[in-house]
Coordinates of C-alpha atoms and ligand atoms in Angstrom, one line a residue:
M1 CA 99.4 -2.1 -111.1
V2 CA 96.5 -0.4 -112.7
R3 CA 93.2 -1.8 -111.5
G4 CA 90.7 -2.6 -114.1
S5 CA 93.4 -2.5 -116.7
A6 CA 91.6 -5.1 -118.7
A7 CA 89.1 -2.4 -119.7
I8 CA 91.8 -0.2 -121.0
T9 CA 92.5 -0.8 -124.7
P10 CA 95.7 0.6 -126.1
A11 CA 95.2 3.7 -128.1
E12 CA 95.5 3.0 -131.8
P13 CA 96.1 5.7 -134.3
E14 CA 92.7 6.5 -135.8
S15 CA 92.5 8.0 -139.2
A16 CA 89.6 10.4 -139.9
P17 CA 86.7 8.4 -141.3
P18 CA 86.8 8.1 -145.1
R19 CA 85.0 10.8 -147.0
H20 CA 84.9 8.6 -150.1
V21 CA 84.8 4.8 -150.3
A22 CA 85.2 3.1 -153.7
I23 CA 84.4 -0.6 -154.2
I24 CA 85.5 -3.1 -156.8
M25 CA 82.6 -5.5 -156.6
D26 CA 84.1 -8.8 -157.7
G27 CA 83.3 -12.5 -157.3
N28 CA 79.7 -12.9 -158.7
G29 CA 80.8 -15.7 -161.1
R30 CA 82.6 -17.7 -158.4
W31 CA 79.6 -17.2 -156.0
A32 CA 77.3 -18.8 -158.6
A33 CA 79.8 -21.5 -159.6
A34 CA 80.1 -22.6 -156.0
R35 CA 76.3 -23.2 -156.0
H36 CA 76.2 -24.8 -159.4
L37 CA 74.1 -21.9 -160.7
P38 CA 74.5 -19.9 -163.9
R39 CA 76.7 -16.8 -163.6
V40 CA 73.7 -14.5 -164.0
A41 CA 72.4 -15.8 -160.6
G42 CA 75.6 -14.3 -159.1
H43 CA 75.1 -11.0 -160.9
R44 CA 71.5 -10.9 -159.7
E45 CA 72.5 -11.6 -156.1
G46 CA 75.3 -9.0 -156.6
A47 CA 72.6 -6.3 -157.3
R48 CA 71.1 -7.1 -153.8
A49 CA 74.5 -6.6 -152.2
V50 CA 74.7 -3.2 -153.9
R51 CA 71.4 -2.2 -152.2
R52 CA 72.8 -3.3 -148.8
T53 CA 76.0 -1.4 -149.4
I54 CA 74.3 1.8 -150.2
E55 CA 72.2 1.5 -147.0
A56 CA 75.4 0.8 -145.0
A57 CA 77.2 3.8 -146.6
I58 CA 74.3 6.1 -145.6
R59 CA 74.3 4.7 -142.0
H60 CA 78.0 5.3 -141.7
Q61 CA 77.5 8.8 -143.1
I62 CA 79.9 8.3 -146.0
G63 CA 79.5 11.2 -148.3
W64 CA 80.8 9.6 -151.4
L65 CA 80.5 6.0 -152.6
T66 CA 81.8 4.8 -156.0
I67 CA 81.1 1.3 -157.2
Y68 CA 82.8 -0.5 -160.1
A69 CA 79.9 -2.3 -161.9
F70 CA 81.2 -2.9 -165.4
S71 CA 84.7 -2.4 -166.8
S72 CA 85.6 -1.4 -170.3
E73 CA 87.3 -4.8 -170.5
N74 CA 84.1 -6.6 -169.4
W75 CA 82.8 -6.2 -173.0
R76 CA 85.2 -9.0 -173.8
R77 CA 83.0 -11.5 -172.0
P78 CA 80.8 -13.9 -173.9
A79 CA 77.8 -12.1 -175.6
G80 CA 75.4 -14.0 -173.4
E81 CA 76.9 -12.7 -170.1
V82 CA 77.2 -9.2 -171.5
L83 CA 73.5 -9.4 -172.4
D84 CA 72.6 -10.6 -168.9
L85 CA 74.6 -7.8 -167.3
T86 CA 73.1 -5.0 -169.4
G87 CA 69.7 -6.5 -168.8
L88 CA 70.2 -6.4 -165.1
L89 CA 71.5 -2.8 -165.4
R90 CA 68.3 -1.8 -167.3
Q91 CA 66.1 -3.5 -164.7
Y92 CA 68.1 -1.9 -161.8
L93 CA 67.7 1.5 -163.3
R94 CA 63.9 1.0 -163.8
T95 CA 63.2 -0.3 -160.3
E96 CA 65.6 1.3 -157.9
I97 CA 66.1 4.9 -159.0
A98 CA 62.8 6.2 -157.5
E99 CA 63.8 4.8 -154.1
L100 CA 67.4 6.0 -154.3
A101 CA 66.1 9.4 -155.2
S102 CA 63.8 9.5 -152.2
S103 CA 66.5 8.4 -149.8
G104 CA 68.7 11.4 -150.7
V105 CA 71.1 9.7 -153.1
R106 CA 72.6 11.6 -155.9
M107 CA 73.6 9.4 -158.8
R108 CA 76.4 9.9 -161.3
F109 CA 77.7 7.5 -163.9
I110 CA 81.3 7.5 -165.2
G111 CA 82.6 5.4 -168.2
D112 CA 81.8 5.2 -171.9
R113 CA 78.1 5.2 -171.8
N114 CA 77.9 5.4 -175.6
R115 CA 78.5 1.7 -175.7
F116 CA 75.1 1.0 -174.1
D117 CA 71.9 1.0 -176.1
E118 CA 69.8 4.1 -176.4
G119 CA 67.3 3.0 -173.8
I120 CA 69.9 2.6 -171.1
Q121 CA 71.6 5.8 -172.1
K122 CA 68.3 7.6 -171.6
D123 CA 67.8 6.0 -168.2
L124 CA 71.2 7.0 -167.1
I125 CA 70.5 10.7 -168.0
Q126 CA 67.1 10.5 -166.3
A127 CA 68.6 9.0 -163.1
E128 CA 71.2 11.8 -162.9
K129 CA 68.5 14.4 -163.5
D130 CA 66.1 12.9 -161.0
T131 CA 68.7 12.9 -158.2
V132 CA 70.7 16.1 -159.0
G133 CA 69.4 17.9 -155.9
N134 CA 70.3 15.2 -153.4
T135 CA 73.1 15.6 -151.0
R136 CA 73.0 12.7 -148.5
L137 CA 75.1 10.2 -150.4
N138 CA 76.9 10.9 -153.7
L139 CA 76.8 7.6 -155.5
T140 CA 79.0 7.2 -158.6
V141 CA 78.6 4.1 -160.7
A142 CA 81.4 3.1 -163.0
L143 CA 79.9 1.5 -166.1
S144 CA 82.0 0.6 -169.2
Y145 CA 84.7 2.3 -167.2
G146 CA 88.4 2.0 -167.7
A147 CA 90.9 4.3 -166.0
R148 CA 93.4 4.4 -168.9
A149 CA 90.7 5.3 -171.4
E150 CA 89.6 8.0 -169.0
I151 CA 93.1 9.5 -168.7
V152 CA 93.5 9.4 -172.5
S153 CA 90.2 11.1 -173.0
A154 CA 91.2 13.8 -170.4
A155 CA 94.5 14.3 -172.3
R156 CA 92.5 14.7 -175.5
A157 CA 90.2 17.3 -174.0
M158 CA 93.1 19.1 -172.4
M159 CA 94.9 19.3 -175.7
A160 CA 91.8 20.7 -177.4
A161 CA 91.6 23.3 -174.6
V162 CA 95.3 24.2 -175.2
A163 CA 94.6 24.5 -179.0
A164 CA 91.7 26.8 -178.2
G165 CA 93.9 29.0 -176.1
E166 CA 91.9 28.2 -172.9
V167 CA 94.7 26.3 -171.1
D168 CA 98.3 27.4 -170.9
P169 CA 100.4 24.2 -170.9
D170 CA 103.2 25.7 -168.8
A171 CA 100.7 26.6 -166.1
L172 CA 98.9 23.2 -166.0
T173 CA 98.8 21.6 -162.5
E174 CA 97.7 18.2 -161.3
D175 CA 94.4 19.7 -160.1
G176 CA 94.1 21.5 -163.5
F177 CA 94.5 18.2 -165.3
A178 CA 92.1 16.3 -162.9
R179 CA 89.4 18.7 -164.0
F180 CA 89.3 17.0 -167.4
L181 CA 88.7 13.6 -165.8
S182 CA 85.2 12.1 -165.5
T183 CA 85.5 12.4 -161.7
D184 CA 85.8 16.2 -161.7
G185 CA 84.2 17.5 -158.6
I186 CA 84.5 14.1 -156.7
P187 CA 87.1 13.8 -154.0
D188 CA 89.8 11.1 -154.5
P189 CA 88.8 7.8 -152.8
D190 CA 90.3 7.5 -149.3
L191 CA 89.5 3.8 -149.2
I192 CA 89.2 1.3 -152.0
I193 CA 87.7 -2.1 -151.1
R194 CA 88.0 -5.1 -153.4
T195 CA 86.0 -8.3 -152.7
S196 CA 86.7 -11.8 -154.0
G197 CA 90.3 -12.1 -152.8
E198 CA 91.9 -10.7 -156.0
Q199 CA 94.5 -8.1 -155.2
R200 CA 94.5 -5.7 -158.2
L201 CA 92.9 -2.6 -159.4
S202 CA 91.7 -3.9 -162.8
N203 CA 91.9 -0.5 -164.4
F204 CA 89.8 1.3 -161.8
L205 CA 90.5 5.0 -160.8
L206 CA 94.2 4.8 -161.5
W207 CA 94.8 8.5 -161.2
Q208 CA 92.5 9.0 -158.3
A209 CA 93.8 6.1 -156.3
A210 CA 97.3 7.6 -155.9
Y211 CA 97.0 7.7 -152.1
S212 CA 94.0 5.5 -151.5
E213 CA 94.1 2.9 -148.7
L214 CA 93.4 -0.5 -150.2
V215 CA 91.5 -3.2 -148.4
F216 CA 91.1 -6.7 -150.0
L217 CA 88.4 -8.9 -148.6
D218 CA 88.1 -12.6 -148.9
V219 CA 84.4 -12.4 -149.5
L220 CA 82.6 -12.9 -152.8
W221 CA 80.6 -9.8 -153.7
P222 CA 77.1 -11.4 -153.4
D223 CA 77.9 -12.2 -149.8
F224 CA 79.1 -8.7 -148.9
D225 CA 77.1 -7.1 -146.2
A226 CA 77.1 -4.4 -143.5
T227 CA 79.6 -6.4 -141.3
H228 CA 82.1 -6.5 -144.1
F229 CA 81.6 -2.8 -144.7
A230 CA 82.2 -2.0 -141.1
A231 CA 85.3 -4.3 -141.0
A232 CA 86.8 -2.4 -143.9
L233 CA 86.1 0.9 -142.2
A234 CA 87.7 -0.4 -139.0
D235 CA 90.8 -1.5 -141.0
F236 CA 91.0 1.9 -142.6
A237 CA 90.8 3.6 -139.2
R238 CA 94.0 1.8 -138.1
R239 CA 95.9 2.9 -141.1
E240 CA 98.4 5.7 -140.8
R241 CA 98.2 7.9 -143.9
R242 CA 101.4 9.7 -144.6
F243 CA 101.1 11.0 -148.2
G244 CA 104.8 10.8 -148.4
A245 CA 105.5 13.0 -145.4
R246 CA 106.9 11.8 -142.1
P247 CA 104.6 10.6 -139.4
A248 CA 103.6 13.3 -136.8
Ligands
LIG301 C1 82.0 -9.1 -160.8 O1 82.0 -10.5 -160.7 C2 81.0 -8.5 -161.7 C3 81.6 -8.0 -163.0 C4 82.9 -7.9 -163.2 C5 80.7 -7.5 -164.0 P1 82.7 -11.4 -161.8 O2 81.7 -11.7 -162.9 O3 84.0 -10.8 -162.2 O4 82.9 -12.7 -160.9 P2 84.2 -13.6 -160.9 O5 85.4 -12.8 -160.7 O6 84.2 -14.3 -162.2 O7 83.9 -14.6 -159.7
LIG302 C1 86.8 -5.9 -162.1 O1 86.5 -7.2 -162.0 C2 85.7 -5.1 -162.8 C3 84.4 -5.1 -161.9 C4 84.3 -5.5 -160.7 C5 83.3 -4.4 -162.5 P1 87.0 -8.2 -163.2 O2 86.5 -9.6 -162.7 O3 86.5 -7.8 -164.5 O4 88.6 -8.1 -163.1 P2 89.7 -9.1 -163.5 O5 89.4 -9.6 -164.9 O6 89.7 -10.2 -162.5 O7 90.9 -8.3 -163.3
LIG303 MG1 85.8 -11.0 -161.6

């Protein structure tokens, strides 16, 4: 009998910590509905959860964080809600960028930014410019983003490169194709978290998620905090990633 065996915990296979965490921030509407509040109150509270999440990512020394803030399909929502969401985005960009810049966050935006008004488009460019030298956390915000549209747009750019004689179609590799995606230069997400209990990707990073670990949490996005983040990381640490090969 091993004395003090209660203190010995069985060794669990531990994956290397994720380099890149991506989050589908879902459940703002349900959070508001549960409180008999308008949906915009959920979106506003969701913006606070974004702030907490960025801080948690920095504390956990995650190098890359990608957040899904608005999908290309979210334009289908009633005009009033779209206006609320773009208004919050404008406000967020005006009030948070300076602080993010000084905390070492580099910002990038992926998605069809041309669908936003000119003021927002200018703010997005400014945020990227103001933070370009930062290296502590690479934050990518997916806005008016849809993975299928991204892949079609990459295919279009690739075909133009072929027509210009810059790319030899017979020599094209997966990495070569990925260079045409909006995520060029960003590692694939190791872990994708979705809140709200829904278990789907909703057109998020379809190419990049080929071997991501998926964690679905039964928490509505406005309630997401550092403990949920840590729980998702702990779940990830127990996963055995095989990438199609046989376990060691
Ligand atoms: C996520 O919350 C925010 C966006 C998609 C913009 P939802 O607005 O989708 O909230 P639910 O899913 O209706 O609860
Ligand atoms: C996915 O959530 C998009 C974002 C979180 C920005 P949705 O609420 O739009 O997804 P569906 O409609 O439930 O698939
Ligand atoms: Mg939703």
